[in-house]
Coordinates of N, CA and C in Angstrom, one line a residue:
X1 N 0.9 -1.2 0.1 CA 0.0 0.1 0.0 C 0.9 1.3 0.0
X2 N 0.6 2.2 -0.8 CA 1.2 3.4 -1.0 C 0.8 4.5 0.1
X3 N 1.7 5.2 0.7 CA 1.2 6.1 1.7 C 1.3 7.6 1.0
X4 N 0.2 8.3 1.5 CA 0.4 9.7 1.0 C 1.3 10.6 1.8
X5 N 1.8 11.5 1.3 CA 2.6 12.4 2.0 C 2.1 13.9 1.8
X6 N 1.9 14.3 3.0 CA 1.3 15.7 3.2 C 2.5 16.6 3.2
X7 N 2.3 17.8 2.3 CA 3.4 18.7 2.2 C 2.9 19.8 2.8
X8 N 3.4 20.4 3.8 CA 3.2 21.6 4.6 C 4.3 22.6 4.2
X9 N 3.9 23.7 3.8 CA 4.9 24.9 3.5 C 5.4 25.4 4.7
X10 N 6.7 25.5 5.0 CA 7.3 26.1 6.1 C 7.8 27.4 5.6
X11 N 7.7 28.4 6.5 CA 8.0 29.7 6.2 C 8.6 30.3 7.4
X12 N 9.8 30.8 7.6 CA 10.3 31.7 8.6 C 10.6 33.0 8.2
X13 N 10.0 34.0 8.8 CA 10.0 35.3 8.4 C 11.2 36.1 9.2
X14 N 11.2 35.7 10.5 CA 12.2 36.3 11.4 C 12.8 35.1 12.1
X15 N 14.2 35.1 12.4 CA 14.8 34.0 13.1 C 15.7 35.0 14.3
X16 N 15.4 34.4 15.3 CA 16.3 35.1 16.4 C 17.5 34.2 16.8
X17 N 18.7 34.8 16.8 CA 19.9 34.3 17.0 C 20.5 34.7 18.3
X18 N 20.5 34.2 19.5 CA 21.0 34.6 20.7 C 22.3 34.2 20.8
X19 N 23.2 35.2 21.2 CA 24.7 34.8 21.0 C 25.3 35.3 22.3
X20 N 26.5 34.8 22.7 CA 27.2 35.4 23.8 C 28.7 35.6 23.3
X21 N 28.9 35.4 21.8 CA 30.0 35.7 21.1 C 30.9 34.6 21.6
X22 N 30.7 33.6 22.1 CA 31.7 32.6 22.4 C 32.0 31.6 21.2
X23 N 32.9 30.7 21.2 CA 33.2 29.8 20.4 C 32.3 28.9 20.1
X24 N 31.6 28.6 21.0 CA 30.3 27.6 21.1 C 29.3 28.4 20.1
X25 N 28.8 29.4 20.4 CA 27.9 30.2 19.6 C 28.4 30.3 18.1
X26 N 29.6 30.5 17.9 CA 30.0 30.8 16.7 C 29.8 29.5 15.7
X27 N 29.8 28.4 16.4 CA 29.5 27.1 15.6 C 28.1 27.0 15.0
X28 N 27.2 27.9 15.5 CA 25.7 27.8 14.8 C 25.8 28.7 13.7
X29 N 26.7 29.7 13.6 CA 26.5 30.7 12.5 C 26.3 30.1 11.1
X30 N 27.1 29.1 10.7 CA 26.7 28.6 9.4 C 25.3 28.1 9.1
X31 N 24.8 27.5 10.2 CA 23.5 27.0 10.1 C 22.3 28.1 10.0
X32 N 22.7 29.1 11.0 CA 21.8 30.3 11.0 C 21.7 31.1 9.6
X33 N 23.0 31.3 9.0 CA 23.0 31.8 7.8 C 22.3 31.0 6.6
X34 N 22.6 29.5 6.6 CA 22.0 28.9 5.7 C 20.3 28.8 5.6
X35 N 19.8 28.7 6.9 CA 18.3 28.9 7.3 C 17.9 30.2 6.8
X36 N 18.6 31.3 7.2 CA 18.0 32.7 6.8 C 18.0 32.9 5.3
X37 N 19.1 32.4 4.7 CA 19.1 32.6 3.2 C 17.9 31.7 2.3
X38 N 18.0 30.4 2.9 CA 17.0 29.6 2.4 C 15.5 29.9 2.4
X39 N 15.3 30.6 3.4 CA 13.8 31.1 3.7 C 13.7 32.4 3.5
X40 N 14.7 33.4 2.9 CA 14.7 34.8 3.0 C 14.1 35.4 4.0
X41 N 14.7 34.9 5.3 CA 14.2 35.4 6.6 C 14.9 36.6 7.0
X42 N 14.3 37.4 7.8 CA 15.2 38.4 8.5 C 15.8 37.8 9.7
X43 N 17.1 38.5 10.1 CA 17.5 37.9 11.3 C 17.7 38.8 12.4
X44 N 17.4 38.5 13.6 CA 17.5 39.4 14.6 C 18.5 38.5 15.6
X45 N 19.6 39.4 15.8 CA 20.6 38.6 16.9 C 20.5 39.4 18.1
X46 N 20.6 38.6 19.2 CA 20.5 39.1 20.5 C 21.6 38.8 21.4
X47 N 22.2 39.7 22.1 CA 23.3 39.5 22.9 C 22.9 40.2 24.2
X48 N 22.8 39.5 25.3 CA 22.4 40.1 26.6 C 23.7 40.0 27.5
X49 N 24.2 41.2 28.0 CA 25.3 41.4 28.9 C 24.8 41.8 30.3
X50 N 25.8 41.5 31.2 CA 25.4 42.0 32.6 C 25.5 43.5 32.6
X51 N 24.7 44.1 33.9 CA 24.7 45.4 33.9 C 26.1 46.1 33.9
X52 N 26.2 47.2 33.3 CA 27.6 47.9 33.3 C 27.8 48.7 34.7
X53 N 26.9 49.3 35.1 CA 27.0 50.1 36.3 C 26.9 49.1 37.4
X54 N 27.7 49.0 38.4 CA 27.7 48.2 39.5 C 27.4 49.1 40.7
X55 N 26.2 49.1 41.5 CA 26.1 50.2 42.5 C 27.1 49.9 43.6
X56 N 27.9 48.7 43.6 CA 29.0 48.6 44.7 C 30.2 49.2 44.3
X57 N 30.4 49.8 43.1 CA 31.7 50.5 42.7 C 31.3 51.9 42.8
X58 N 32.5 52.6 42.9 CA 32.5 54.0 43.1 C 31.8 54.7 41.9
X59 N 30.9 55.5 42.2 CA 30.2 56.2 41.0 C 31.2 56.9 40.0
X60 N 32.4 57.4 40.5 CA 33.2 58.1 39.6 C 33.9 57.3 38.5
X61 N 33.7 55.7 38.7 CA 34.2 55.1 37.5 C 33.1 54.6 36.5
X62 N 31.9 55.1 36.8 CA 30.6 54.7 36.0 C 30.8 55.2 34.5
X63 N 31.2 56.5 34.4 CA 31.5 57.0 32.9 C 32.3 56.1 32.1
X64 N 33.5 55.7 32.8 CA 34.6 55.0 32.0 C 33.9 53.7 31.6
X65 N 33.3 53.0 32.6 CA 32.7 51.7 32.5 C 31.6 51.8 31.4
X66 N 30.9 52.8 31.3 CA 29.7 52.9 30.3 C 30.4 53.2 29.0
X67 N 31.2 54.0 28.9 CA 31.9 54.2 27.5 C 32.7 52.9 27.1
X68 N 33.3 52.2 27.9 CA 34.0 50.9 27.5 C 33.0 50.0 27.0
X69 N 31.9 49.8 27.6 CA 30.8 48.8 27.3 C 30.2 49.3 25.9
X70 N 30.0 50.7 25.7 CA 29.4 51.2 24.5 C 30.4 50.9 23.3
X71 N 31.6 50.9 23.5 CA 32.7 50.5 22.5 C 32.6 49.2 22.2
X72 N 32.4 48.2 23.2 CA 32.5 46.9 23.1 C 31.2 46.4 22.3
X73 N 30.1 47.1 22.6 CA 28.7 47.0 22.0 C 28.8 47.3 20.4
X74 N 29.5 48.5 20.1 CA 29.8 49.0 18.9 C 30.7 47.8 17.9
X75 N 31.6 47.4 18.6 CA 32.3 46.3 18.0 C 31.6 45.1 17.7
X76 N 30.9 44.7 18.6 CA 30.0 43.5 18.4 C 29.0 43.6 17.3
X77 N 28.4 44.8 17.2 CA 27.3 45.2 16.2 C 28.0 45.0 14.9
X78 N 29.2 45.7 14.9 CA 29.9 45.6 13.5 C 30.2 44.2 13.1
X79 N 30.7 43.3 14.1 CA 31.1 42.0 13.7 C 29.8 41.2 13.2
X80 N 28.6 41.4 13.9 CA 27.5 40.7 13.5 C 27.1 41.1 12.1
X81 N 27.0 42.5 11.9 CA 26.7 42.9 10.4 C 27.5 42.3 9.5
X82 N 28.9 42.3 9.6 CA 29.8 41.7 8.8 C 29.6 40.2 8.6
X83 N 29.3 39.5 9.6 CA 29.1 38.0 9.6 C 28.0 37.6 8.8
X84 N 26.9 38.6 8.8 CA 25.5 38.2 8.2 C 25.3 39.1 7.0
X85 N 26.3 39.6 6.5 CA 26.3 40.5 5.1 C 25.4 39.8 4.2
X86 N 24.4 40.5 3.7 CA 23.6 39.9 2.7 C 22.2 39.4 3.3
X87 N 22.1 39.6 4.6 CA 20.9 39.0 5.3 C 20.4 40.1 6.2
X88 N 19.1 40.4 6.0 CA 18.4 41.5 6.6 C 18.7 41.2 8.2
X89 N 19.5 41.9 8.9 CA 20.0 41.7 10.1 C 19.8 42.8 11.1
X90 N 19.1 42.6 12.2 CA 18.9 43.5 13.3 C 19.8 43.1 14.5
X91 N 20.5 44.0 15.1 CA 21.3 43.6 16.1 C 20.8 44.3 17.3
X92 N 20.5 43.4 18.4 CA 20.0 43.8 19.7 C 21.1 43.6 20.7
X93 N 21.6 44.7 21.5 CA 22.5 44.3 22.6 C 21.7 45.0 23.7
X94 N 21.3 44.0 24.8 CA 20.7 44.3 25.9 C 21.4 44.2 27.2
X95 N 20.8 44.7 28.2 CA 21.5 44.4 29.7 C 20.6 43.9 30.4
X96 N 21.0 42.9 31.3 CA 20.1 42.4 32.4 C 19.7 41.0 32.2
X97 N 18.5 40.6 32.5 CA 18.1 39.3 32.5 C 17.8 38.5 31.1
X98 N 18.5 37.5 30.8 CA 18.5 36.9 29.6 C 17.1 36.5 29.1
X99 N 16.2 35.9 30.1 CA 15.0 35.4 29.8 C 14.0 36.6 29.4
X100 N 14.2 37.5 30.1 CA 13.3 38.7 29.9 C 13.7 39.4 28.5
X101 N 14.9 39.5 28.1 CA 15.5 39.8 26.9 C 14.9 39.2 25.7
X102 N 15.0 37.8 25.9 CA 14.5 36.9 25.0 C 13.1 36.9 24.7
X103 N 12.4 36.9 25.8 CA 10.9 37.1 25.6 C 10.6 38.2 24.9
X104 N 11.1 39.3 25.3 CA 11.0 40.8 24.6 C 11.3 40.6 23.1
X105 N 12.4 40.1 22.7 CA 12.7 40.0 21.3 C 11.9 39.2 20.7
X106 N 11.4 38.1 21.1 CA 10.5 37.3 20.4 C 9.2 37.8 20.1
X107 N 8.6 38.3 21.1 CA 7.4 39.0 20.9 C 7.4 40.3 20.1
X108 N 8.6 41.1 20.2 CA 8.5 42.2 19.4 C 8.7 42.2 17.9
X109 N 9.5 41.0 17.6 CA 10.0 40.7 16.2 C 9.1 39.8 15.6
X110 N 8.2 39.2 16.2 CA 7.3 38.0 15.6 C 8.3 36.9 15.1
X111 N 9.0 36.5 16.0 CA 10.1 35.4 15.7 C 9.5 34.0 15.5
X112 N 9.9 33.5 14.4 CA 9.4 32.0 14.0 C 10.4 31.1 14.5
X113 N 11.4 31.4 14.6 CA 12.5 30.3 15.1 C 13.5 31.0 15.8
X114 N 13.9 30.3 17.1 CA 15.0 30.7 17.9 C 16.1 29.7 17.8
X115 N 17.3 30.3 17.5 CA 18.6 29.5 17.5 C 19.4 29.7 18.5

């Protein structure tokens, strides 16, 4: 007996790629690129870092800490855009809770796939 195969079209409009910029996260990049290109999907990258200002440190150091974090964020943003050149890419760099940032990014960007 021959079985029928149901074909369901799969469409990913937006893919969320959460990264900590580690070597382990870099291993996912070729797969993310392939999926995004195959489905002509937009890519939302999310990096969540710990808070820059630590209330336990001297307030006089905060401007230097904030400026260093901004420079690091700019570097990461440029790396992401270079890595995913040719793919519609939005870079989100957030501070605080990973779960809260993930939830917000998924909801705001109508994410279909989280990698």
